[in-house]
mmCIF file of C-alpha atoms in Angstrom:
data_model
loop_
_atom_site.group_PDB
_atom_site.id
_atom_site.type_symbol
_atom_site.label_atom_id
_atom_site.label_comp_id
_atom_site.label_asym_id
_atom_site.label_seq_id
_atom_site.Cartn_x
_atom_site.Cartn_y
_atom_site.Cartn_z
ATOM 1 C CA UNK A 1 -8.217 -4.995 26.515
ATOM 2 C CA UNK A 2 -4.875 -4.323 24.488
ATOM 3 C CA UNK A 3 -4.940 -0.627 25.381
ATOM 4 C CA UNK A 4 -4.884 0.632 21.744
ATOM 5 C CA UNK A 5 -7.946 0.964 19.220
ATOM 6 C CA UNK A 6 -6.927 -1.334 15.996
ATOM 7 C CA UNK A 7 -8.667 -1.367 12.772
ATOM 8 C CA UNK A 8 -8.881 -2.450 9.168
ATOM 9 C CA UNK A 9 -10.573 -0.189 6.739
ATOM 10 C CA UNK A 10 -11.628 -2.903 3.470
ATOM 11 C CA UNK A 11 -12.020 -0.774 0.359
ATOM 12 C CA UNK A 12 -14.391 -2.003 -1.815
ATOM 13 C CA UNK A 13 -13.317 -4.401 -5.295
ATOM 14 C CA UNK A 14 -13.556 -1.587 -6.881
ATOM 15 C CA UNK A 15 -11.365 0.952 -4.889
ATOM 16 C CA UNK A 16 -13.762 3.433 -4.991
ATOM 17 C CA UNK A 17 -15.265 3.530 -1.043
ATOM 18 C CA UNK A 18 -14.843 1.668 2.150
ATOM 19 C CA UNK A 19 -16.766 -1.353 2.002
ATOM 20 C CA UNK A 20 -16.648 -2.379 6.150
ATOM 21 C CA UNK A 21 -14.306 -2.524 8.966
ATOM 22 C CA UNK A 22 -12.498 -5.213 11.361
ATOM 23 C CA UNK A 23 -11.692 -5.319 14.283
ATOM 24 C CA UNK A 24 -8.106 -6.919 14.705
ATOM 25 C CA UNK A 25 -7.678 -7.559 18.138
ATOM 26 C CA UNK A 26 -5.286 -5.651 19.501
ATOM 27 C CA UNK A 27 -3.535 -8.691 21.405
ATOM 28 C CA UNK A 28 -2.307 -10.060 18.314
ATOM 29 C CA UNK A 29 -0.496 -7.003 16.840
ATOM 30 C CA UNK A 30 3.282 -7.126 16.862
ATOM 31 C CA UNK A 31 5.241 -3.786 16.075
ATOM 32 C CA UNK A 32 8.715 -3.281 14.290
ATOM 33 C CA UNK A 33 10.541 -0.774 12.910
ATOM 34 C CA UNK A 34 11.294 -1.204 8.940
ATOM 35 C CA UNK A 35 15.439 -0.665 9.246
ATOM 36 C CA UNK A 36 15.420 1.098 5.667
ATOM 37 C CA UNK A 37 12.385 3.643 5.829
ATOM 38 C CA UNK A 38 11.825 3.733 9.510
ATOM 39 C CA UNK A 39 8.372 3.253 9.506
ATOM 40 C CA UNK A 40 6.132 0.856 11.896
ATOM 41 C CA UNK A 41 5.495 -2.599 10.573
ATOM 42 C CA UNK A 42 2.152 -3.663 11.773
ATOM 43 C CA UNK A 43 1.945 -7.887 11.620
ATOM 44 C CA UNK A 44 -1.070 -9.620 12.949
ATOM 45 C CA UNK A 45 0.102 -13.322 14.466
ATOM 46 C CA UNK A 46 -2.733 -15.342 15.384
ATOM 47 C CA UNK A 47 -3.575 -19.231 14.876
ATOM 48 C CA UNK A 48 -2.886 -19.538 11.394
ATOM 49 C CA UNK A 49 0.242 -17.417 9.622
ATOM 50 C CA UNK A 50 1.586 -13.922 10.145
ATOM 51 C CA UNK A 51 0.050 -11.156 8.045
ATOM 52 C CA UNK A 52 1.533 -7.929 7.348
ATOM 53 C CA UNK A 53 -1.149 -4.970 7.667
ATOM 54 C CA UNK A 54 -1.417 -2.340 4.646
ATOM 55 C CA UNK A 55 -0.555 1.076 6.355
ATOM 56 C CA UNK A 56 -2.902 2.834 3.906
ATOM 57 C CA UNK A 57 -5.448 0.851 5.215
ATOM 58 C CA UNK A 58 -5.166 -0.191 8.794
ATOM 59 C CA UNK A 59 -4.872 1.920 11.948
ATOM 60 C CA UNK A 60 -3.152 1.368 15.573
ATOM 61 C CA UNK A 61 -3.695 4.388 18.028
ATOM 62 C CA UNK A 62 -2.348 3.078 21.886
ATOM 63 C CA UNK A 63 -3.941 4.629 24.697
ATOM 64 C CA UNK A 64 -1.215 5.099 26.219
ATOM 65 C CA UNK A 65 2.586 3.970 26.197
ATOM 66 C CA UNK A 66 5.154 3.300 28.343
ATOM 67 C CA UNK A 67 8.778 4.956 27.107
ATOM 68 C CA UNK A 68 9.441 4.422 23.429
ATOM 69 C CA UNK A 69 7.435 1.229 23.235
ATOM 70 C CA UNK A 70 4.906 1.807 20.349
ATOM 71 C CA UNK A 71 2.528 -0.562 21.898
ATOM 72 C CA UNK A 72 -0.748 0.427 24.471
ATOM 73 C CA UNK A 73 -1.073 0.124 27.950
ATOM 74 C CA UNK A 74 -4.681 -1.448 29.099
ATOM 75 C CA UNK A 75 -6.145 1.456 30.856
ATOM 76 C CA UNK A 76 -6.797 -1.163 33.681
ATOM 77 C CA UNK A 77 -3.728 -2.478 33.956
ATOM 78 C CA UNK A 78 -3.003 -0.842 37.318
ATOM 79 C CA UNK A 79 -5.787 -1.960 38.872
ATOM 80 C CA UNK A 80 -4.917 -5.682 38.772
ATOM 81 C CA UNK A 81 -3.621 -6.163 42.197
ATOM 82 C CA UNK A 82 -6.029 -4.372 43.625
ATOM 83 C CA UNK A 83 -9.096 -6.409 41.710
ATOM 84 C CA UNK A 84 -7.056 -9.515 43.008
ATOM 85 C CA UNK A 85 -6.748 -8.412 46.299
ATOM 86 C CA UNK A 86 -10.940 -8.081 46.422
ATOM 87 C CA UNK A 87 -11.352 -11.924 45.183
ATOM 88 C CA UNK A 88 -8.883 -12.877 48.118
ATOM 89 C CA UNK A 89 -10.670 -10.470 50.522
ATOM 90 C CA UNK A 90 -14.699 -11.744 49.100
ATOM 91 C CA UNK A 91 -12.830 -15.555 49.637
ATOM 92 C CA UNK A 92 -12.209 -14.383 53.145
ATOM 93 C CA UNK A 93 -15.477 -12.553 53.819
ATOM 94 C CA UNK A 94 -17.163 -16.076 52.731
ATOM 95 C CA UNK A 95 -14.715 -18.245 55.633
ATOM 96 C CA UNK A 96 -15.636 -15.713 58.395
ATOM 97 C CA UNK A 97 -19.533 -15.919 57.541
ATOM 98 C CA UNK A 98 -19.129 -19.446 57.489
ATOM 99 C CA UNK A 99 -17.411 -19.274 60.782
ATOM 100 C CA UNK A 100 -19.798 -17.519 62.193
ATOM 101 C CA UNK A 101 -22.898 -19.764 60.823
ATOM 102 C CA UNK A 102 -20.972 -22.400 62.878
ATOM 103 C CA UNK A 103 -20.051 -20.356 66.034
ATOM 104 C CA UNK A 104 -18.006 -23.498 67.806
ATOM 105 C CA UNK A 105 -14.780 -24.899 68.143
ATOM 106 C CA UNK A 106 -15.169 -28.618 68.234
ATOM 107 C CA UNK A 107 -12.612 -30.731 69.837
ATOM 108 C CA UNK A 108 -13.136 -34.952 69.878
ATOM 109 C CA UNK A 109 -11.685 -37.544 71.869
ATOM 110 C CA UNK A 110 -11.819 -40.646 70.055
ATOM 111 C CA UNK A 111 -9.192 -43.925 71.127
ATOM 112 C CA UNK A 112 -6.898 -45.482 68.585
ATOM 113 C CA UNK A 113 -8.225 -48.247 66.778
ATOM 114 C CA UNK A 114 -6.581 -51.439 66.837
ATOM 115 C CA UNK A 115 -5.195 -52.874 63.799
ATOM 116 C CA UNK A 116 -8.060 -55.531 63.580
ATOM 117 C CA UNK A 117 -10.416 -52.788 63.500
ATOM 118 C CA UNK A 118 -8.910 -50.990 60.887
ATOM 119 C CA UNK A 119 -8.543 -54.372 58.717
ATOM 120 C CA UNK A 120 -5.074 -54.566 59.550
ATOM 121 C CA UNK A 121 -2.896 -57.753 60.465
ATOM 122 C CA UNK A 122 -0.641 -55.543 63.561
ATOM 123 C CA UNK A 123 0.911 -52.473 63.871
ATOM 124 C CA UNK A 124 3.701 -53.250 61.753
ATOM 125 C CA UNK A 125 1.644 -53.390 58.965
ATOM 126 C CA UNK A 126 2.828 -50.827 56.593
ATOM 127 C CA UNK A 127 -1.180 -49.865 55.815
ATOM 128 C CA UNK A 128 -1.661 -49.451 59.282
ATOM 129 C CA UNK A 129 -0.566 -45.696 59.460
ATOM 130 C CA UNK A 130 -3.469 -44.565 56.559
ATOM 131 C CA UNK A 131 -5.935 -46.587 58.236
ATOM 132 C CA UNK A 132 -5.963 -45.090 61.337
ATOM 133 C CA UNK A 133 -5.832 -41.665 59.134
ATOM 134 C CA UNK A 134 -8.641 -42.419 56.846
ATOM 135 C CA UNK A 135 -10.522 -43.856 60.668
ATOM 136 C CA UNK A 136 -10.035 -40.490 62.097
ATOM 137 C CA UNK A 137 -11.311 -38.699 59.124
ATOM 138 C CA UNK A 138 -14.725 -40.465 58.905
ATOM 139 C CA UNK A 139 -15.001 -39.750 62.361
ATOM 140 C CA UNK A 140 -14.815 -36.285 62.087
ATOM 141 C CA UNK A 141 -16.945 -35.712 58.585
ATOM 142 C CA UNK A 142 -19.428 -37.784 60.940
ATOM 143 C CA UNK A 143 -19.077 -35.206 63.579
ATOM 144 C CA UNK A 144 -19.207 -32.104 61.188
ATOM 145 C CA UNK A 145 -21.895 -33.514 58.734
ATOM 146 C CA UNK A 146 -24.485 -31.427 60.464
ATOM 147 C CA UNK A 147 -22.436 -28.487 61.290
ATOM 148 C CA UNK A 148 -24.547 -25.819 59.050
ATOM 149 C CA UNK A 149 -26.807 -26.346 60.712
ATOM 150 C CA UNK A 150 -25.724 -25.558 64.398
ATOM 151 C CA UNK A 151 -25.768 -29.567 64.841
ATOM 152 C CA UNK A 152 -22.745 -31.886 65.888
ATOM 153 C CA UNK A 153 -22.958 -35.936 66.398
ATOM 154 C CA UNK A 154 -21.167 -37.643 68.993
ATOM 155 C CA UNK A 155 -20.467 -41.238 67.360
ATOM 156 C CA UNK A 156 -19.716 -44.217 69.160
ATOM 157 C CA UNK A 157 -16.802 -46.626 68.367
ATOM 158 C CA UNK A 158 -17.967 -50.655 69.144
ATOM 159 C CA UNK A 159 -18.639 -49.725 72.625
ATOM 160 C CA UNK A 160 -16.038 -46.859 73.271
ATOM 161 C CA UNK A 161 -18.161 -43.706 73.481
ATOM 162 C CA UNK A 162 -15.814 -40.697 71.401
ATOM 163 C CA UNK A 163 -16.406 -37.630 73.746
ATOM 164 C CA UNK A 164 -16.581 -34.171 71.926
ATOM 165 C CA UNK A 165 -16.589 -31.130 73.562
ATOM 166 C CA UNK A 166 -18.586 -27.661 72.355
ATOM 167 C CA UNK A 167 -16.462 -24.300 72.966
ATOM 168 C CA UNK A 168 -18.577 -21.558 71.465
ATOM 169 C CA UNK A 169 -16.977 -18.773 69.500
ATOM 170 C CA UNK A 170 -17.753 -15.102 69.488
ATOM 171 C CA UNK A 171 -16.844 -14.038 65.833
ATOM 172 C CA UNK A 172 -16.028 -10.495 65.397
ATOM 173 C CA UNK A 173 -15.720 -8.542 61.695
ATOM 174 C CA UNK A 174 -14.538 -5.424 63.193
ATOM 175 C CA UNK A 175 -12.147 -3.687 60.843
ATOM 176 C CA UNK A 176 -13.073 -5.551 57.945
ATOM 177 C CA UNK A 177 -15.131 -3.242 56.400
ATOM 178 C CA UNK A 178 -12.611 -0.638 56.767
ATOM 179 C CA UNK A 179 -9.833 -3.286 54.688
ATOM 180 C CA UNK A 180 -12.473 -3.657 52.068
ATOM 181 C CA UNK A 181 -13.575 0.171 52.009
ATOM 182 C CA UNK A 182 -9.503 0.973 51.032
ATOM 183 C CA UNK A 183 -9.261 -1.660 48.506
ATOM 184 C CA UNK A 184 -12.302 -0.580 46.936
ATOM 185 C CA UNK A 185 -10.761 2.862 46.824
ATOM 186 C CA UNK A 186 -8.202 1.414 45.323
ATOM 187 C CA UNK A 187 -9.488 -0.188 42.414
ATOM 188 C CA UNK A 188 -11.770 2.546 41.414
ATOM 189 C CA UNK A 189 -8.406 4.903 41.873
ATOM 190 C CA UNK A 190 -6.794 2.549 39.464
ATOM 191 C CA UNK A 191 -9.813 1.945 36.992
ATOM 192 C CA UNK A 192 -10.072 6.159 36.990
ATOM 193 C CA UNK A 193 -13.304 6.696 38.532
ATOM 194 C CA UNK A 194 -14.247 7.819 41.230
ATOM 195 C CA UNK A 195 -16.823 6.545 44.748
ATOM 196 C CA UNK A 196 -19.082 9.316 44.749
ATOM 197 C CA UNK A 197 -19.855 8.112 40.698
ATOM 198 C CA UNK A 198 -20.466 4.422 42.016
ATOM 199 C CA UNK A 199 -22.795 5.858 44.423
ATOM 200 C CA UNK A 200 -20.730 5.902 47.704
ATOM 201 C CA UNK A 201 -21.554 9.332 49.063
ATOM 202 C CA UNK A 202 -19.575 9.639 52.016
ATOM 203 C CA UNK A 203 -17.777 12.721 52.899
ATOM 204 C CA UNK A 204 -18.347 13.816 49.231
ATOM 205 C CA UNK A 205 -18.984 17.431 48.321
ATOM 206 C CA UNK A 206 -19.971 20.106 45.930
ATOM 207 C CA UNK A 207 -16.343 21.819 46.382
ATOM 208 C CA UNK A 208 -14.447 18.071 45.745
ATOM 209 C CA UNK A 209 -17.029 17.460 42.988
ATOM 210 C CA UNK A 210 -15.994 20.631 41.198
ATOM 211 C CA UNK A 211 -12.010 19.280 42.114
ATOM 212 C CA UNK A 212 -12.340 15.646 40.348
ATOM 213 C CA UNK A 213 -15.597 15.807 37.294
ATOM 214 C CA UNK A 214 -12.786 17.882 35.138
ATOM 215 C CA UNK A 215 -10.415 15.157 35.702
ATOM 216 C CA UNK A 216 -13.323 12.345 35.019
ATOM 217 C CA UNK A 217 -14.073 14.243 31.551
ATOM 218 C CA UNK A 218 -10.799 14.216 31.310
ATOM 219 C CA UNK A 219 -9.757 10.754 31.161
ATOM 220 C CA UNK A 220 -13.105 10.129 29.222
ATOM 221 C CA UNK A 221 -11.663 12.688 26.478
ATOM 222 C CA UNK A 222 -8.577 10.961 26.346
ATOM 223 C CA UNK A 223 -10.553 7.474 25.436
ATOM 224 C CA UNK A 224 -13.175 9.339 23.010
ATOM 225 C CA UNK A 225 -9.671 11.285 21.189
ATOM 226 C CA UNK A 226 -8.409 7.307 20.322
ATOM 227 C CA UNK A 227 -11.813 6.203 18.776
ATOM 228 C CA UNK A 228 -12.254 9.568 17.061
ATOM 229 C CA UNK A 229 -8.501 8.919 15.581
ATOM 230 C CA UNK A 230 -9.031 5.822 14.585
ATOM 231 C CA UNK A 231 -13.103 6.612 12.537
ATOM 232 C CA UNK A 232 -11.959 9.678 11.199
ATOM 233 C CA UNK A 233 -9.256 7.911 9.373
ATOM 234 C CA UNK A 234 -11.264 5.118 7.689
ATOM 235 C CA UNK A 235 -13.660 8.109 6.827
ATOM 236 C CA UNK A 236 -11.200 10.226 5.401
ATOM 237 C CA UNK A 237 -9.911 6.820 3.606
ATOM 238 C CA UNK A 238 -13.306 6.424 2.095
ATOM 239 C CA UNK A 239 -13.582 10.264 0.765
ATOM 240 C CA UNK A 240 -10.087 9.475 -0.561
ATOM 241 C CA UNK A 241 -11.043 6.486 -2.262
ATOM 242 C CA UNK A 242 -13.973 8.542 -3.597
ATOM 243 C CA UNK A 243 -11.988 11.152 -5.100
ATOM 244 C CA UNK A 244 -13.941 13.508 -2.616
ATOM 245 C CA UNK A 245 -11.654 16.408 -1.984
ATOM 246 C CA UNK A 246 -12.470 16.989 1.809
ATOM 247 C CA UNK A 247 -11.375 16.328 5.224
ATOM 248 C CA UNK A 248 -13.296 14.774 8.174
ATOM 249 C CA UNK A 249 -13.178 15.156 11.590
ATOM 250 C CA UNK A 250 -15.101 13.569 14.659
ATOM 251 C CA UNK A 251 -16.069 15.373 18.046
ATOM 252 C CA UNK A 252 -17.658 14.219 21.084
ATOM 253 C CA UNK A 253 -20.228 16.681 22.077
ATOM 254 C CA UNK A 254 -18.738 17.504 25.200
ATOM 255 C CA UNK A 255 -20.121 16.551 28.689
ATOM 256 C CA UNK A 256 -23.174 19.237 29.987
ATOM 257 C CA UNK A 257 -21.195 21.046 33.301
ATOM 258 C CA UNK A 258 -23.532 21.222 36.329
ATOM 259 C CA UNK A 259 -21.803 23.954 37.784
ATOM 260 C CA UNK A 260 -22.694 26.223 34.272
ATOM 261 C CA UNK A 261 -23.664 29.542 36.783
ATOM 262 C CA UNK A 262 -20.019 29.167 38.385
ATOM 263 C CA UNK A 263 -18.403 28.954 35.645
ATOM 264 C CA UNK A 264 -20.109 31.994 33.713
ATOM 265 C CA UNK A 265 -19.463 33.518 36.880
ATOM 266 C CA UNK A 266 -16.050 33.238 36.636
ATOM 267 C CA UNK A 267 -16.022 34.350 33.261
ATOM 268 C CA UNK A 268 -17.534 37.337 33.899
ATOM 269 C CA UNK A 269 -15.076 37.995 36.392
ATOM 270 C CA UNK A 270 -12.023 37.361 34.142
ATOM 271 C CA UNK A 271 -13.827 39.601 31.501
ATOM 272 C CA UNK A 272 -13.983 42.635 34.138
ATOM 273 C CA UNK A 273 -10.397 41.999 35.372
ATOM 274 C CA UNK A 274 -9.129 41.763 31.846
ATOM 275 C CA UNK A 275 -10.658 45.285 30.858
ATOM 276 C CA UNK A 276 -9.336 47.083 34.042
ATOM 277 C CA UNK A 277 -6.012 45.716 33.210
ATOM 278 C CA UNK A 278 -6.474 46.381 29.232
ATOM 279 C CA UNK A 279 -7.312 50.168 30.070
ATOM 280 C CA UNK A 280 -4.237 50.232 32.474
ATOM 281 C CA UNK A 281 -1.734 48.956 30.308
ATOM 282 C CA UNK A 282 -3.232 49.609 27.472
ATOM 283 C CA UNK A 283 -2.642 47.661 24.290
ATOM 284 C CA UNK A 284 0.947 46.254 25.423
ATOM 285 C CA UNK A 285 -2.285 43.574 27.502
ATOM 286 C CA UNK A 286 -3.558 42.571 24.416
ATOM 287 C CA UNK A 287 -1.307 39.380 23.713
ATOM 288 C CA UNK A 288 -1.873 38.473 27.577
ATOM 289 C CA UNK A 289 -5.904 38.558 26.963
ATOM 290 C CA UNK A 290 -5.342 36.913 23.459
ATOM 291 C CA UNK A 291 -3.566 33.877 25.067
ATOM 292 C CA UNK A 292 -6.173 34.109 28.033
ATOM 293 C CA UNK A 293 -9.245 33.464 25.347
ATOM 294 C CA UNK A 294 -7.162 31.487 22.632
ATOM 295 C CA UNK A 295 -7.827 34.790 19.887
ATOM 296 C CA UNK A 296 -5.412 34.630 17.153
ATOM 297 C CA UNK A 297 -4.529 37.437 14.258
ATOM 298 C CA UNK A 298 -7.041 36.940 11.936
ATOM 299 C CA UNK A 299 -9.971 35.800 13.912
ATOM 300 C CA UNK A 300 -11.488 39.466 13.690
ATOM 301 C CA UNK A 301 -11.606 39.115 9.605
ATOM 302 C CA UNK A 302 -13.364 35.651 10.075
ATOM 303 C CA UNK A 303 -16.626 37.398 12.146
ATOM 304 C CA UNK A 304 -19.534 37.404 9.978
ATOM 305 C CA UNK A 305 -20.947 40.675 8.312
ATOM 306 C CA UNK A 306 -23.733 41.237 11.256
ATOM 307 C CA UNK A 307 -21.506 40.574 14.717
ATOM 308 C CA UNK A 308 -21.261 43.890 15.989
ATOM 309 C CA UNK A 309 -21.146 43.016 20.067
ATOM 310 C CA UNK A 310 -20.304 46.931 20.781
ATOM 311 C CA UNK A 311 -23.591 47.914 19.755
ATOM 312 C CA UNK A 312 -25.413 45.015 20.761
ATOM 313 C CA UNK A 313 -27.272 44.064 17.058
ATOM 314 C CA UNK A 314 -28.646 40.094 17.508
ATOM 315 C CA UNK A 315 -27.912 37.981 15.259
ATOM 316 C CA UNK A 316 -29.886 37.908 12.223
ATOM 317 C CA UNK A 317 -32.888 35.553 12.322
ATOM 318 C CA UNK A 318 -32.230 33.070 9.328
ATOM 319 C CA UNK A 319 -35.164 33.060 6.563
ATOM 320 C CA UNK A 320 -37.240 29.370 6.790
ATOM 321 C CA UNK A 321 -37.071 29.664 3.026
ATOM 322 C CA UNK A 322 -32.939 30.082 3.137
ATOM 323 C CA UNK A 323 -31.013 26.864 2.394
ATOM 324 C CA UNK A 324 -28.734 26.608 5.363
#
């Protein structure tokens, strides 16, 4: 909700391990910079007194920020206006539905009551205007009491009839769906999602999906990186407290691509192009190929002994009794 992952890793009493983790509400965090050390100081401001959080056990990672501000921005911030408009559109749709159910405009003609009929002395009585207004309101309520069922009553006031006239109304909602759909697209766009992921399949093609699905994956990976940084920090704190000389990393399994054949074909064509360019330019093309496939000096020395792709030797089958 606050646009950041905020966790406090609580050590055990003997300080030999991490006992538990507490979620600190991000909206209760206040951040300032220490004038001496220039380090960020995190303070929790709740219902009680302010608590300065220990930088060794507390971790705050913002999903996104604005300018030099250290505070995280909620990912749904851009959707607030569109969501509020969606609420207004829903209310407007309900009003149109109610009007279509009534399907008529009612005009009523009623005589003005005398002061005595509404319990006043004369027309100069200060309560007379309010009494007349309340009288007409009661008549209107009586006429429209059965409007939900399409029934309108014509009451009588003493010996004077109240005339009503019903004018049929042809309601039309043309254009309303376009406005609603347009606003819904704004909501989905602000929430970093796409219409076809929500079940709206209009004008969706494979070519479009191949362009936009990587964008969705990129947003998901960004959110995963925020959580991974906080969880890995707690795991490494636990390792340090236990005296284990190791470093923990948290990685999420990447989503399986639905276009593996196309991607494999593209990779093959890139490899063929690099092969021809290497034959044309010789060793001068090595750096370009290494940048393309993220290869650095020293990678060859880290290859296993059995690796010999030029000979077509497959990887050895591990011994079932051998420890991994």
